[in-house]
Coordinates of C-alpha atoms in Angstrom, one line a residue:
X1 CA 0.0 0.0 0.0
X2 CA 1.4 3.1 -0.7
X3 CA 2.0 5.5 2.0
X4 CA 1.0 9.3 2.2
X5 CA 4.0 11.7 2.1
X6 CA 5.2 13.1 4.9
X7 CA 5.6 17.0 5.4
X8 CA 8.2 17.2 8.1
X9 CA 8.8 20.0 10.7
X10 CA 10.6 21.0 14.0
X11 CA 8.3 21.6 17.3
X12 CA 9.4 25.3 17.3
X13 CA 8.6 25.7 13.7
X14 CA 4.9 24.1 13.8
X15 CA 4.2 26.8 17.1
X16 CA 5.6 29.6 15.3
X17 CA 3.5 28.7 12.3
X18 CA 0.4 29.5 14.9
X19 CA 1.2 33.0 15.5
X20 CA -1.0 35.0 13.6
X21 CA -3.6 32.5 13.7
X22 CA -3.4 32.5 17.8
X23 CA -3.6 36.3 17.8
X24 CA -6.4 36.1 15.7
X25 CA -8.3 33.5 17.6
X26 CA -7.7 35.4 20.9
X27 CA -9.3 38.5 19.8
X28 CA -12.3 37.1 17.3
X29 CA -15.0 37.5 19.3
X30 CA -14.1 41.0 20.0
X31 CA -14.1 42.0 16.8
X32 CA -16.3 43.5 14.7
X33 CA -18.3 41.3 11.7
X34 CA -16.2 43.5 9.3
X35 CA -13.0 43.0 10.9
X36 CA -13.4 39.4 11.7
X37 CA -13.6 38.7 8.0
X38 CA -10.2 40.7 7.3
X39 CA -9.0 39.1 10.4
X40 CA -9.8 34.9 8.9
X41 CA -8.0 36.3 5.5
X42 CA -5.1 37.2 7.1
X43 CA -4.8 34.1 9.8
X44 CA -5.7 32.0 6.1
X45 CA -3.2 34.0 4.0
X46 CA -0.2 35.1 5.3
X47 CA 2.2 35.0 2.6
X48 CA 0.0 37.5 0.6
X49 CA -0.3 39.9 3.7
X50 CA 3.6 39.3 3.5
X51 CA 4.5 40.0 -0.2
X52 CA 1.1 41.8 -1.2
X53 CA 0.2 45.5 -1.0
X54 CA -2.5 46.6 1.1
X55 CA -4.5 48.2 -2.4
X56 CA -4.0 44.6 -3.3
X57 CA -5.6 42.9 -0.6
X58 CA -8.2 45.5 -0.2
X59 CA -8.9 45.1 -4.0
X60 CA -9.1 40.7 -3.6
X61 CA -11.1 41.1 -0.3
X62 CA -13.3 43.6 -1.1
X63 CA -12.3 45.2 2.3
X64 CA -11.6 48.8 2.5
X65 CA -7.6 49.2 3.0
X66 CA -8.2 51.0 6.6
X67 CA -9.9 47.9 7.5
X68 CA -6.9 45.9 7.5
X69 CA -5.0 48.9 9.2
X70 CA -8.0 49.0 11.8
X71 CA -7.4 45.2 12.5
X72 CA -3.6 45.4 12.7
X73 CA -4.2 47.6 15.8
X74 CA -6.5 45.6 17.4
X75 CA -4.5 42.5 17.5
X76 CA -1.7 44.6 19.1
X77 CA 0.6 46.0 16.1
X78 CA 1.4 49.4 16.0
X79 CA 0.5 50.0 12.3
X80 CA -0.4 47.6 9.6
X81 CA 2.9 47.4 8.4
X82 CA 4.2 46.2 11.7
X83 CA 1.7 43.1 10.8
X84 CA 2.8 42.7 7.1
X85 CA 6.5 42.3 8.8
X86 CA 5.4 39.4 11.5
X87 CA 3.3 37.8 8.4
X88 CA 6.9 37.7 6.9
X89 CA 8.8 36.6 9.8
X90 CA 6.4 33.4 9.9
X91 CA 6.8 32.6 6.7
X92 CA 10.9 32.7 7.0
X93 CA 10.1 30.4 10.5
X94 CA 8.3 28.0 8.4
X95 CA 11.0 27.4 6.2
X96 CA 13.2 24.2 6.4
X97 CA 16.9 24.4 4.8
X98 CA 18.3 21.1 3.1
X99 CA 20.4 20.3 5.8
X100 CA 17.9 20.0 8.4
X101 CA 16.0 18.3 6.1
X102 CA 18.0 15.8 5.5
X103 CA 18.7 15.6 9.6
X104 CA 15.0 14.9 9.5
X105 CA 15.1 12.1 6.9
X106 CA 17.6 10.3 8.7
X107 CA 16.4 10.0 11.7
X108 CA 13.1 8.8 10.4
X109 CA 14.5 6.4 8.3
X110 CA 15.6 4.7 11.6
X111 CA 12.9 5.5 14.2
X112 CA 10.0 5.1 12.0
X113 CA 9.9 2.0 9.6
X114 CA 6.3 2.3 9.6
X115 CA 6.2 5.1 7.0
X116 CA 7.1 2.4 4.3
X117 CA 9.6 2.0 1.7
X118 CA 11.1 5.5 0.9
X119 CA 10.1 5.1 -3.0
X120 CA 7.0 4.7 -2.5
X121 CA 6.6 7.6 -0.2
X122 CA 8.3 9.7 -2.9
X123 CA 6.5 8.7 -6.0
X124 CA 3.1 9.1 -3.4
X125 CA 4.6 12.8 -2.9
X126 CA 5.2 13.3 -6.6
X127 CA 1.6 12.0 -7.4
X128 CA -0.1 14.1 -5.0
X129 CA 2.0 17.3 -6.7
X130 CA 0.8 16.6 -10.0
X131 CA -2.9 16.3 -8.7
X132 CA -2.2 19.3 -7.3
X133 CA -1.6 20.9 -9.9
X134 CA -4.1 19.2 -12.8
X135 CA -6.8 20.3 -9.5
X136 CA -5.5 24.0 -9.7
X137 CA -4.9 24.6 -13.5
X138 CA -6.7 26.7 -15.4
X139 CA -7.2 25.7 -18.9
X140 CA -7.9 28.8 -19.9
X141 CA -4.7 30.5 -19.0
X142 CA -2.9 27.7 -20.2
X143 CA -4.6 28.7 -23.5
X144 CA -3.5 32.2 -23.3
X145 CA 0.3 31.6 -22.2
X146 CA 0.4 29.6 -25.1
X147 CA -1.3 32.1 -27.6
X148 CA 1.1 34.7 -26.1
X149 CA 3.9 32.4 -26.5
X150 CA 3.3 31.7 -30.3
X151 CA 2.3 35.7 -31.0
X152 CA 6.1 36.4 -29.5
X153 CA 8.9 37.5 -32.0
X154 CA 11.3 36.3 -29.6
X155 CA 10.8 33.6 -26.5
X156 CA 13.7 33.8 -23.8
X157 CA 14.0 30.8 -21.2
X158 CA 15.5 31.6 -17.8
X159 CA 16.2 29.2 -15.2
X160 CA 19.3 28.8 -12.3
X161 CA 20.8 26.1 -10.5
X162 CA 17.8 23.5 -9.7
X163 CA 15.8 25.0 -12.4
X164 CA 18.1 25.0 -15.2
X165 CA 17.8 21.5 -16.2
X166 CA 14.1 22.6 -17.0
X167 CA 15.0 25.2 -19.5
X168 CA 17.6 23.2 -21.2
X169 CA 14.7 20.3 -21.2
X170 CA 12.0 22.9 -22.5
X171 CA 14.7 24.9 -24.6
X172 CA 15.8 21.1 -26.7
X173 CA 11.9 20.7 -27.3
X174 CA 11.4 23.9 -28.7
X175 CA 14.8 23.4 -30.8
X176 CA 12.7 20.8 -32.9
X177 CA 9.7 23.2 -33.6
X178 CA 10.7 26.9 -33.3
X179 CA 13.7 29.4 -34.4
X180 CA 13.2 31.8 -32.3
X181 CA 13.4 30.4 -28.3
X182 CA 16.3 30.8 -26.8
X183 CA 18.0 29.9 -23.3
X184 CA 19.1 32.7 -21.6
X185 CA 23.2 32.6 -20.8
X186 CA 23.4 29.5 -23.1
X187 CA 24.8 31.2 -26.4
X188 CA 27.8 33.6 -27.2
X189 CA 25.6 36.7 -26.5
X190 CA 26.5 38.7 -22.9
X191 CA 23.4 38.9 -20.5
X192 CA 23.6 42.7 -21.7
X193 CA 23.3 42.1 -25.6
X194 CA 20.6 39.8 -24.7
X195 CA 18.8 42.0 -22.2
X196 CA 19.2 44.8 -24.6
X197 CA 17.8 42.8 -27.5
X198 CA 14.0 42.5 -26.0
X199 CA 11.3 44.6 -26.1
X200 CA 7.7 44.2 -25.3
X201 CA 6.9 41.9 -28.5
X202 CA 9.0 39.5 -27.1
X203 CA 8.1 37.2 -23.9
X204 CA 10.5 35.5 -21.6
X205 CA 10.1 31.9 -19.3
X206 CA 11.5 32.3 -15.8
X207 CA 11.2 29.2 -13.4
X208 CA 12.1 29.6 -10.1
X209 CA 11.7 27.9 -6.5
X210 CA 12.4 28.3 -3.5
X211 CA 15.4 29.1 -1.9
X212 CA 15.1 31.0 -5.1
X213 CA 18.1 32.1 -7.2
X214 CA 19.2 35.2 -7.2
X215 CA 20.4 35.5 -10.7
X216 CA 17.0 34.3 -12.0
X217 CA 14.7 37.5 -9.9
X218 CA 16.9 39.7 -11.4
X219 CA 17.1 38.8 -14.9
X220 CA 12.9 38.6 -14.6
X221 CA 12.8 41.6 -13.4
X222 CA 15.3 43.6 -15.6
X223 CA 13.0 41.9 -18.6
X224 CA 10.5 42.9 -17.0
X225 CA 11.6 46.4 -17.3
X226 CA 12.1 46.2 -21.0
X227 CA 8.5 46.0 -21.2
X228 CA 8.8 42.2 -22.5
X229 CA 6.0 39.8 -20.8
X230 CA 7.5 37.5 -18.2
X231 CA 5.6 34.3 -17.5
X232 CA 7.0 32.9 -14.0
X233 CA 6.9 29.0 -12.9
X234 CA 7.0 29.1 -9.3
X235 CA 6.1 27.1 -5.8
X236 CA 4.4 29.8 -3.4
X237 CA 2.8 33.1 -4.0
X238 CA 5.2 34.3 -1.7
X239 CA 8.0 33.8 -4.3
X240 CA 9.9 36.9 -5.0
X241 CA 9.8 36.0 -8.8
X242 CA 5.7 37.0 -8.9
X243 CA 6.0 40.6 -8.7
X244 CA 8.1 40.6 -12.4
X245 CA 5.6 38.4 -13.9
X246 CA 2.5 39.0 -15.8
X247 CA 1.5 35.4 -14.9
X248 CA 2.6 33.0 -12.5
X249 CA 1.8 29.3 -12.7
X250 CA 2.4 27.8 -9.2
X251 CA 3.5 24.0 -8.7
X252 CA 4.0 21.8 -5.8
X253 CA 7.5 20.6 -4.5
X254 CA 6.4 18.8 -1.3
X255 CA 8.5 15.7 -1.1
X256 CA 9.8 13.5 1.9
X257 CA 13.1 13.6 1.3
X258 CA 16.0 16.9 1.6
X259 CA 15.2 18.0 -1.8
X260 CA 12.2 19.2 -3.8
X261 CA 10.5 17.9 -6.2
X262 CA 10.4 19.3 -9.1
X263 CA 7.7 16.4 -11.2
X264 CA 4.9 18.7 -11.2
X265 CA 7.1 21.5 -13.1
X266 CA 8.0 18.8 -15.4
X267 CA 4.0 18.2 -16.2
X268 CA 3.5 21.6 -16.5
X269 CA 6.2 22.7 -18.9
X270 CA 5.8 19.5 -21.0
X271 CA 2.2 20.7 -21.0
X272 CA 2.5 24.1 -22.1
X273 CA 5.1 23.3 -24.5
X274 CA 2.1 20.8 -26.4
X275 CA -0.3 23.3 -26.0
X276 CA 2.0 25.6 -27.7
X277 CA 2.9 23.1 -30.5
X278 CA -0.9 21.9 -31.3
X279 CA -1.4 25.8 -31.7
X280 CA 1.3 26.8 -34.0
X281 CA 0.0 25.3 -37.7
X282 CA 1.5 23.3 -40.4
X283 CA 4.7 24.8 -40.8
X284 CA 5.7 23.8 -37.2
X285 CA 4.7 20.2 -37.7
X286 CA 7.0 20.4 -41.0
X287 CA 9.7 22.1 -39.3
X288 CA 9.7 18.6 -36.4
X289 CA 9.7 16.5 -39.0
X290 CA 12.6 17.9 -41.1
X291 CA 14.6 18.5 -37.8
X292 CA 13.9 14.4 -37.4
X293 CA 14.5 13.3 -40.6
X294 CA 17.9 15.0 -40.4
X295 CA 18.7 14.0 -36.7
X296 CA 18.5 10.6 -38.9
X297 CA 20.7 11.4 -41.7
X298 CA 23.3 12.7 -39.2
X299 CA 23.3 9.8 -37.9
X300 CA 22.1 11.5 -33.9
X301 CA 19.9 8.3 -33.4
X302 CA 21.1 4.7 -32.8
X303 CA 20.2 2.9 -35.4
X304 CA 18.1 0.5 -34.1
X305 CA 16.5 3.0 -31.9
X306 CA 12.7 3.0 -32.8

C-alpha cells in the first residue's frame, strides 16, 4: 500500500506557524463582523499579507484598506505594516533548509519503519504534486500563455541552478519546432546584448523555486523592465519572482526527502510546450519532422532506436 508523504517539521517551527492565527483566535469575538472577516483572511493568508500590497488585498477582499489597518491595531501592532513584517517573519520560521531536512530524513528512516519503503513515499509525494496541480490549473490561462507564446517575436528561457535543467529540457523541445526560443546565458551573447535585445513583443520563461536564485529574480525583473512579458513557474505566491511576472503558474515541490521535487514543473512545462505546439500550424509540424529526418541522416539516433 502506498503511504502518504510526509511533510516534516521541528516543534518550534509548527508553534511559530500558529502566530497569527493565535492572535487572531484570541481576539475574534471581540471583533467587529467587518474586521473578523479581514482578520480569517489574514490568519488564512499570510504569505500575501507578507508579499502583497495593502490596495491589493483591499482590492481581492473587497475590504476597505483602513480595514486591515483598523485590524492590525486591534490585534496589538502598532500600524499595519508592523503586521505585514510578522506575516513575513512566519513565513521565514516556516521554512526548512536542506540540511535540516536531511537531519530529518535520517532520523526517520531509523525510528520510524512504519512510514514504508522510501520510493513509494516519494513517488506518493510526486503524485499528489501533480494532482495538485491538474486540480488548480486553469485551462484557460494555459490557453493564453500559449497564444502569447506563439504571437512572440522572440521567447527567452531563464532558469538557475535547480531550475536550469528545465529550461535546457524545454529549450531542446522547442529546438525541434521553433527558431526563435532561446536559453538565456546558453549562447555567445552577454546577458547585456541579450537584455538589450528584447522589447515588449517578445516574452520570456522564468522558473524559479524556493530558496530562489538570485540571478533568475533579477534577470525577470530587468526583462520585465524592458517592457517584455514574463511568464513565471513558481512554488508559493510568496515567491519573490511574482512581482516581475504578468503570470505566475504555481506548482507543488512537497516531497519526503532533503530536496524538492520538481515532477509537477515537469507536467507543467511539457504541458505548455504541447499546447504551444498543437497551436502553432502546419509549418511547425513540417519544421519537427525535417529536424527528425535530419537527426537521422546525421546519424544522432542509434540505429536501431525506434
Amino acid at each position: 500500500m502506498i503511504q502518504p508523504h510526509f511533510i516534516y517539521a521541528t516543534k518550534n517551527e509548527m508553534q511559530s506557524a500558529l502566530t497569527i492565527k493565535d492572535q487572531v483566535s484570541a481576539r475574534m469575538d471581540n471583533l467587529s463582523p467587518k474586521l473578523r472577516q479581514a482578520a480569517h483572511y489574514v490568519a488564512d493568508h499570510p504569505e500575501e499579507v507578507a508579499t502583497r500590497s495593502l490596495r491589493y488585498l483591499a482590492g481581492i477582499t473587497e475590504m476597505s484598506p483602513p480595514t486591515f489597518s483598523r485590524l492590525a491595531t486591534t490585534l496589538g501592532y502598532k500600524n499595519y505594516e508592523a503586521l505585514r513584517e510578522d506575516c513575513r517573519e512566519q513565513i521565514s520560521r516556516q521554512r526548512l533548509i536542506f540540511g535540516e531536512k536531511a537531519r530529518v530524513l535520517q532520523e526517520s528512516d531509523s525510528t520510524e519503519p512504519a512510514q514504508g519503503l522510501f520510493a513509494l513515499r516519494q513517488a506518493a509525494a510526486a503524485i499528489d504534486n501533480i494532482k495538485l496541480l491538474s486540480q488548480s490549473i486553469d485551462p484557460e490561462k494555459i490557453e493564453a500563455v500559449a497564444n502569447q507564446i506563439v504571437s512572440a517575436r522572440k521567447v527567452v528561457l531563464v532558469g538557475m541552478m535547480s531550475s536550469r535543467p528545465f529550461v535546457d529540457y524545454m529549450g531542446y523541445m522547442a529546438s525541434m519546432a521553433f527558431d526563435n526560443w532561446q536559453i538565456f546565458g546558453a549562447g555567445v551573447e552577454s546577458v547585456s546584448s541579450t537584455l538589450a535585445g528584447l522589447d515588449k513583443s517578445d516574452l520570456a520563461i522564468v522558473i524559479s523555486k524556493a530558496p530562489f536564485a538570485t540571478r533568475s529574480i533579477e534577470i525577470a525583473k530587468e526583462i520585465s523592465n524592458r517592457g517584455a512579458r514574463v511568464i513565471g513557474i513558481t512554488d508559493k505566491i510568496s515567491s519573490p519572482l511574482c512581482i516581475h511576472c504578468d503570470t505566475s503558474f504555481f506548482v507543488s515541490t512537497d516531497s519526503p526527502q532533503f530536496f524538492s521535487s520538481h515532477v509537477a514543473t515537469l507536467v507543467l512545462i511539457e504541458s505548455l510546450m504541447g499546447t504551444v505546439v498543437a497551436r502553432s500550424g502546419e509549418e511547425v509540424g513540417r519544421r519537427i519532422a525535417a529536424v527528425e529526418t535530419m537527426s537521422h541522416r546525421m546519424g544522432e539516433y542509434f540505429e536501431n532506436s525506434l
